[in-house]
Amino acid sequence: MFGWRKRIGHISPGSLANSVYDFYLVAPEGVGLVGVTNPIDDWKQDEYARVLTNVVNAAKYLAERHVHFINHAGAPPVASQGPDFVRRVKREIEEATGLPASTAIYSASEALRHLNAKDIVVLTPFPPKSHEQVVSVIGALGFNVVSEARMNANFNDLYLIGEREVYEFVTKAIARAPRAEAAYVPCPQWHVFELARYIESDMGLPLVTSDSGDFWYAFKTLGLKDVKPGYGMLLDSLRTADKRSLR
């Protein structure tokens, strides 16, 4: 039976393809992802405002499908509204559905705190304004952004960017930020989730990606610790916590 242990609702501002694929690489047995799209057509401020008006309705739809948690993915729409909106939209979803919920930036901020990281490098494929908004919100949430960089990318072609190109961009940017204690690398549409363990191994720095942050926060909230290993320090920390509880 699908999702016989838990079902996690997922509202995506774009295609679900990468996030669904990433989810089942790491999800514990019996945990399912129930996804809906609330898509933007491009990285534009009016597009962000448009889709945010439908977030609560999308959350209610997922609640009616008997999910146990609701995640709103995608950093740029929420970041476009400023730091106070990060918690506000989380609260609105929870009040409308009676379920625990989160947003991509809220989950990422909690993940960075879990990793005891204060000095952060922020790396995105977003255009300048959206990139700056994400950097600004991360700073307003209490982190020191010691370095940041963006890749020039086409909105519709993100998933076509090769792993080698992503790896080189991220590792070179981290190398320029020796003070950084962690890297925040949002956007589930480019192939960074599967690369996290290799980048962490080569650079000695934990990564928080959109999918790893979203999944970690949902699993942690629902008490799910038996994730599949090997997808980054953040998610592997759930397994470490599980082993400690068995002692």
Short mmCIF file of C-alpha atoms in Angstrom, two decimals:
data_model
loop_
_atom_site.label_atom_id
_atom_site.label_comp_id
_atom_site.label_asym_id
_atom_site.label_seq_id
_atom_site.Cartn_x
_atom_site.Cartn_y
_atom_site.Cartn_z
CA MET A 1 0.00 0.00 0.00
CA PHE A 2 1.31 3.42 -0.94
CA GLY A 3 2.47 5.54 1.98
CA TRP A 4 1.36 3.04 4.59
CA ARG A 5 3.60 4.67 7.22
CA LYS A 6 3.42 8.34 6.30
CA ARG A 7 2.50 10.53 3.33
CA ILE A 8 4.25 13.83 2.76
CA GLY A 9 2.47 16.54 0.78
CA HIS A 10 4.64 18.56 -1.55
CA ILE A 11 3.67 21.79 -3.34
CA SER A 12 6.10 22.52 -6.17
CA PRO A 13 6.49 25.79 -8.13
CA GLY A 14 7.75 23.76 -11.09
CA SER A 15 8.00 20.25 -12.43
CA LEU A 16 7.88 17.49 -9.84
CA ALA A 17 10.24 15.23 -11.77
CA ASN A 18 13.51 15.82 -9.89
CA SER A 19 11.99 16.07 -6.42
CA VAL A 20 10.01 12.86 -6.82
CA TYR A 21 13.10 11.06 -8.11
CA ASP A 22 15.24 12.46 -5.27
CA PHE A 23 12.61 11.63 -2.65
CA TYR A 24 12.50 7.92 -3.42
CA LEU A 25 16.28 7.70 -3.44
CA VAL A 26 16.30 8.48 0.27
CA ALA A 27 12.79 7.98 1.70
CA PRO A 28 12.25 5.30 4.36
CA GLU A 29 10.22 2.25 3.44
CA GLY A 30 6.49 2.92 3.46
CA VAL A 31 6.79 6.72 3.13
CA GLY A 32 5.19 8.30 0.08
CA LEU A 33 5.27 11.71 -1.60
CA VAL A 34 1.95 13.25 -2.63
CA GLY A 35 2.81 16.11 -4.95
CA VAL A 36 0.95 18.91 -6.68
CA THR A 37 2.29 21.68 -8.88
CA ASN A 38 1.56 25.37 -8.40
CA PRO A 39 3.85 26.39 -11.23
CA ILE A 40 5.56 29.64 -12.08
CA ASP A 41 6.27 30.35 -15.75
CA ASP A 42 9.55 32.12 -15.09
CA TRP A 43 11.61 33.76 -12.35
CA LYS A 44 9.50 36.91 -12.29
CA GLN A 45 8.16 38.85 -9.33
CA ASP A 46 4.58 38.94 -10.65
CA GLU A 47 4.71 35.17 -11.16
CA TYR A 48 5.78 34.71 -7.54
CA ALA A 49 2.91 36.87 -6.31
CA ARG A 50 0.43 34.98 -8.51
CA VAL A 51 1.32 31.49 -7.29
CA LEU A 52 1.52 32.49 -3.64
CA THR A 53 -2.18 33.36 -3.68
CA ASN A 54 -2.92 29.68 -4.30
CA VAL A 55 -0.63 28.09 -1.71
CA VAL A 56 -3.26 27.63 0.99
CA ASN A 57 -5.75 26.12 -1.48
CA ALA A 58 -3.09 23.69 -2.68
CA ALA A 59 -2.35 22.78 0.93
CA LYS A 60 -6.02 22.13 1.63
CA TYR A 61 -6.16 19.88 -1.43
CA LEU A 62 -3.26 17.84 -0.08
CA ALA A 63 -4.83 17.67 3.39
CA GLU A 64 -7.94 16.14 1.82
CA ARG A 65 -5.65 13.44 0.39
CA HIS A 66 -4.74 12.43 3.96
CA VAL A 67 -1.13 13.56 4.04
CA HIS A 68 0.65 13.92 7.38
CA PHE A 69 2.87 16.88 6.53
CA ILE A 70 2.84 19.66 3.92
CA ASN A 71 5.92 21.19 2.36
CA HIS A 72 5.91 24.26 0.13
CA ALA A 73 8.95 23.92 -2.09
CA GLY A 74 10.78 26.63 -3.98
CA ALA A 75 12.80 29.40 -2.36
CA PRO A 76 12.31 32.35 -4.76
CA PRO A 77 8.54 32.94 -4.39
CA VAL A 78 8.69 33.01 -0.58
CA ALA A 79 11.96 34.98 -0.52
CA SER A 80 10.40 37.62 -2.78
CA GLN A 81 8.04 38.55 0.06
CA GLY A 82 10.74 39.06 2.68
CA PRO A 83 11.84 37.24 5.85
CA ASP A 84 8.61 37.69 7.84
CA PHE A 85 6.68 35.85 5.12
CA VAL A 86 8.78 32.70 5.64
CA ARG A 87 7.08 32.00 8.97
CA ARG A 88 3.78 33.59 8.03
CA VAL A 89 3.02 31.26 5.11
CA LYS A 90 4.07 28.27 7.22
CA ARG A 91 1.62 29.34 9.91
CA GLU A 92 -1.17 29.96 7.37
CA ILE A 93 -0.81 26.46 5.93
CA GLU A 94 -0.81 24.90 9.39
CA GLU A 95 -3.86 26.87 10.50
CA ALA A 96 -5.77 26.05 7.31
CA THR A 97 -5.03 22.31 7.41
CA GLY A 98 -4.29 21.41 11.03
CA LEU A 99 -1.09 19.73 9.82
CA PRO A 100 2.60 20.45 10.39
CA ALA A 101 4.07 22.34 7.46
CA SER A 102 7.13 24.14 6.22
CA THR A 103 8.57 26.14 3.35
CA ALA A 104 11.83 25.57 1.54
CA ILE A 105 13.65 28.46 3.21
CA TYR A 106 12.29 27.68 6.67
CA SER A 107 13.38 24.04 6.35
CA ALA A 108 16.79 25.11 5.07
CA SER A 109 17.29 27.53 7.96
CA GLU A 110 16.42 24.81 10.47
CA ALA A 111 18.77 22.42 8.68
CA LEU A 112 21.64 24.91 8.82
CA ARG A 113 21.05 25.41 12.54
CA HIS A 114 21.00 21.65 13.02
CA LEU A 115 24.42 21.53 11.36
CA ASN A 116 25.64 24.28 13.73
CA ALA A 117 26.48 26.43 10.73
CA LYS A 118 26.46 30.20 11.10
CA ASP A 119 28.73 31.30 8.24
CA ILE A 120 27.08 30.30 4.98
CA VAL A 121 27.88 30.34 1.28
CA VAL A 122 24.74 30.67 -0.86
CA LEU A 123 24.84 29.28 -4.41
CA THR A 124 21.90 29.43 -6.82
CA PRO A 125 20.97 29.22 -10.51
CA PHE A 126 18.55 32.14 -10.11
CA PRO A 127 18.60 35.49 -11.95
CA PRO A 128 20.14 38.44 -10.08
CA LYS A 129 17.05 39.79 -8.30
CA SER A 130 15.78 36.39 -7.12
CA HIS A 131 19.29 35.41 -6.07
CA GLU A 132 19.68 38.62 -4.07
CA GLN A 133 16.30 38.08 -2.38
CA VAL A 134 17.28 34.57 -1.27
CA VAL A 135 20.63 35.81 0.04
CA SER A 136 18.92 38.67 1.88
CA VAL A 137 16.36 36.42 3.56
CA ILE A 138 19.00 33.91 4.66
CA GLY A 139 20.89 36.79 6.24
CA ALA A 140 17.75 38.12 7.92
CA LEU A 141 17.10 34.67 9.42
CA GLY A 142 20.30 34.97 11.43
CA PHE A 143 23.09 33.64 9.22
CA ASN A 144 26.25 35.32 7.99
CA VAL A 145 26.44 35.01 4.23
CA VAL A 146 30.21 35.06 3.84
CA SER A 147 30.08 34.39 0.11
CA GLU A 148 27.52 33.95 -2.64
CA ALA A 149 27.48 33.12 -6.33
CA ARG A 150 24.96 32.45 -9.05
CA MET A 151 25.05 30.42 -12.23
CA ASN A 152 23.55 31.89 -15.38
CA ALA A 153 20.77 29.45 -16.24
CA ASN A 154 17.68 29.36 -18.40
CA PHE A 155 14.47 28.72 -16.45
CA ASN A 156 13.21 25.96 -18.76
CA ASP A 157 16.57 24.24 -19.14
CA LEU A 158 17.64 23.81 -15.52
CA TYR A 159 17.26 20.04 -15.54
CA LEU A 160 19.51 19.85 -18.60
CA ILE A 161 22.52 21.27 -16.78
CA GLY A 162 24.99 18.42 -16.48
CA GLU A 163 26.33 17.07 -13.22
CA ARG A 164 29.89 18.02 -14.11
CA GLU A 165 28.92 21.64 -14.68
CA VAL A 166 27.03 21.80 -11.38
CA TYR A 167 29.87 20.07 -9.52
CA GLU A 168 32.49 22.49 -10.86
CA PHE A 169 30.37 25.56 -10.14
CA VAL A 170 29.63 24.53 -6.56
CA THR A 171 33.11 23.29 -5.64
CA LYS A 172 34.86 26.34 -7.10
CA ALA A 173 32.50 28.68 -5.26
CA ILE A 174 33.05 26.83 -1.97
CA ALA A 175 36.82 27.01 -2.50
CA ARG A 176 36.52 30.80 -2.64
CA ALA A 177 34.77 30.83 0.75
CA PRO A 178 37.23 29.36 3.28
CA ARG A 179 35.26 30.79 6.23
CA ALA A 180 32.04 29.03 5.26
CA GLU A 181 30.70 26.35 7.61
CA ALA A 182 28.00 25.11 5.21
CA ALA A 183 26.65 25.74 1.74
CA TYR A 184 23.02 26.46 0.93
CA VAL A 185 22.32 25.42 -2.66
CA PRO A 186 18.59 25.86 -3.38
CA CYS A 187 16.50 24.85 -6.41
CA PRO A 188 15.44 21.22 -6.93
CA GLN A 189 15.43 21.59 -10.70
CA TRP A 190 19.18 21.35 -11.16
CA HIS A 191 21.09 18.17 -10.32
CA VAL A 192 22.68 19.00 -6.98
CA PHE A 193 20.90 16.63 -4.57
CA GLU A 194 22.68 13.51 -5.86
CA LEU A 195 26.01 15.34 -5.94
CA ALA A 196 25.88 16.46 -2.31
CA ARG A 197 27.81 13.50 -0.89
CA TYR A 198 30.62 13.89 -3.44
CA ILE A 199 30.89 17.64 -2.96
CA GLU A 200 30.87 17.22 0.82
CA SER A 201 33.56 14.56 0.61
CA ASP A 202 35.77 16.64 -1.69
CA MET A 203 35.26 20.00 0.03
CA GLY A 204 34.77 18.99 3.67
CA LEU A 205 31.65 21.13 3.97
CA PRO A 206 28.00 20.13 4.50
CA LEU A 207 25.46 21.06 1.82
CA VAL A 208 21.82 21.92 2.30
CA THR A 209 19.94 21.63 -0.99
CA SER A 210 16.27 22.32 -1.56
CA ASP A 211 15.33 18.65 -1.54
CA SER A 212 17.63 17.63 1.31
CA GLY A 213 16.35 20.47 3.50
CA ASP A 214 12.71 19.83 2.64
CA PHE A 215 12.93 16.06 3.14
CA TRP A 216 15.05 16.30 6.31
CA TYR A 217 12.61 18.67 7.99
CA ALA A 218 9.59 16.55 7.03
CA PHE A 219 11.21 13.29 8.15
CA LYS A 220 12.41 14.85 11.41
CA THR A 221 8.99 16.32 12.16
CA LEU A 222 7.31 12.96 11.54
CA GLY A 223 9.90 11.01 13.55
CA LEU A 224 11.24 9.12 10.53
CA LYS A 225 14.92 8.24 10.94
CA ASP A 226 15.54 5.16 8.78
CA VAL A 227 16.42 7.07 5.63
CA LYS A 228 18.54 5.45 2.97
CA PRO A 229 22.21 6.37 3.54
CA GLY A 230 24.60 8.26 1.34
CA TYR A 231 22.74 11.43 0.35
CA GLY A 232 24.59 13.97 2.41
CA MET A 233 25.51 14.78 5.99
CA LEU A 234 22.16 16.38 6.78
CA LEU A 235 19.99 13.40 5.91
CA ASP A 236 22.53 10.93 7.29
CA SER A 237 22.26 12.73 10.64
CA LEU A 238 18.77 11.27 11.00
CA ARG A 239 20.29 7.78 10.92
CA THR A 240 22.88 8.82 13.50
CA ALA A 241 20.10 10.04 15.79
CA ASP A 242 18.28 6.74 15.31
CA LYS A 243 21.38 4.73 16.31
CA ARG A 244 21.81 6.85 19.44
CA SER A 245 18.20 6.23 20.46
CA LEU A 246 18.78 2.46 20.28
CA ARG A 247 21.68 2.50 22.74
#
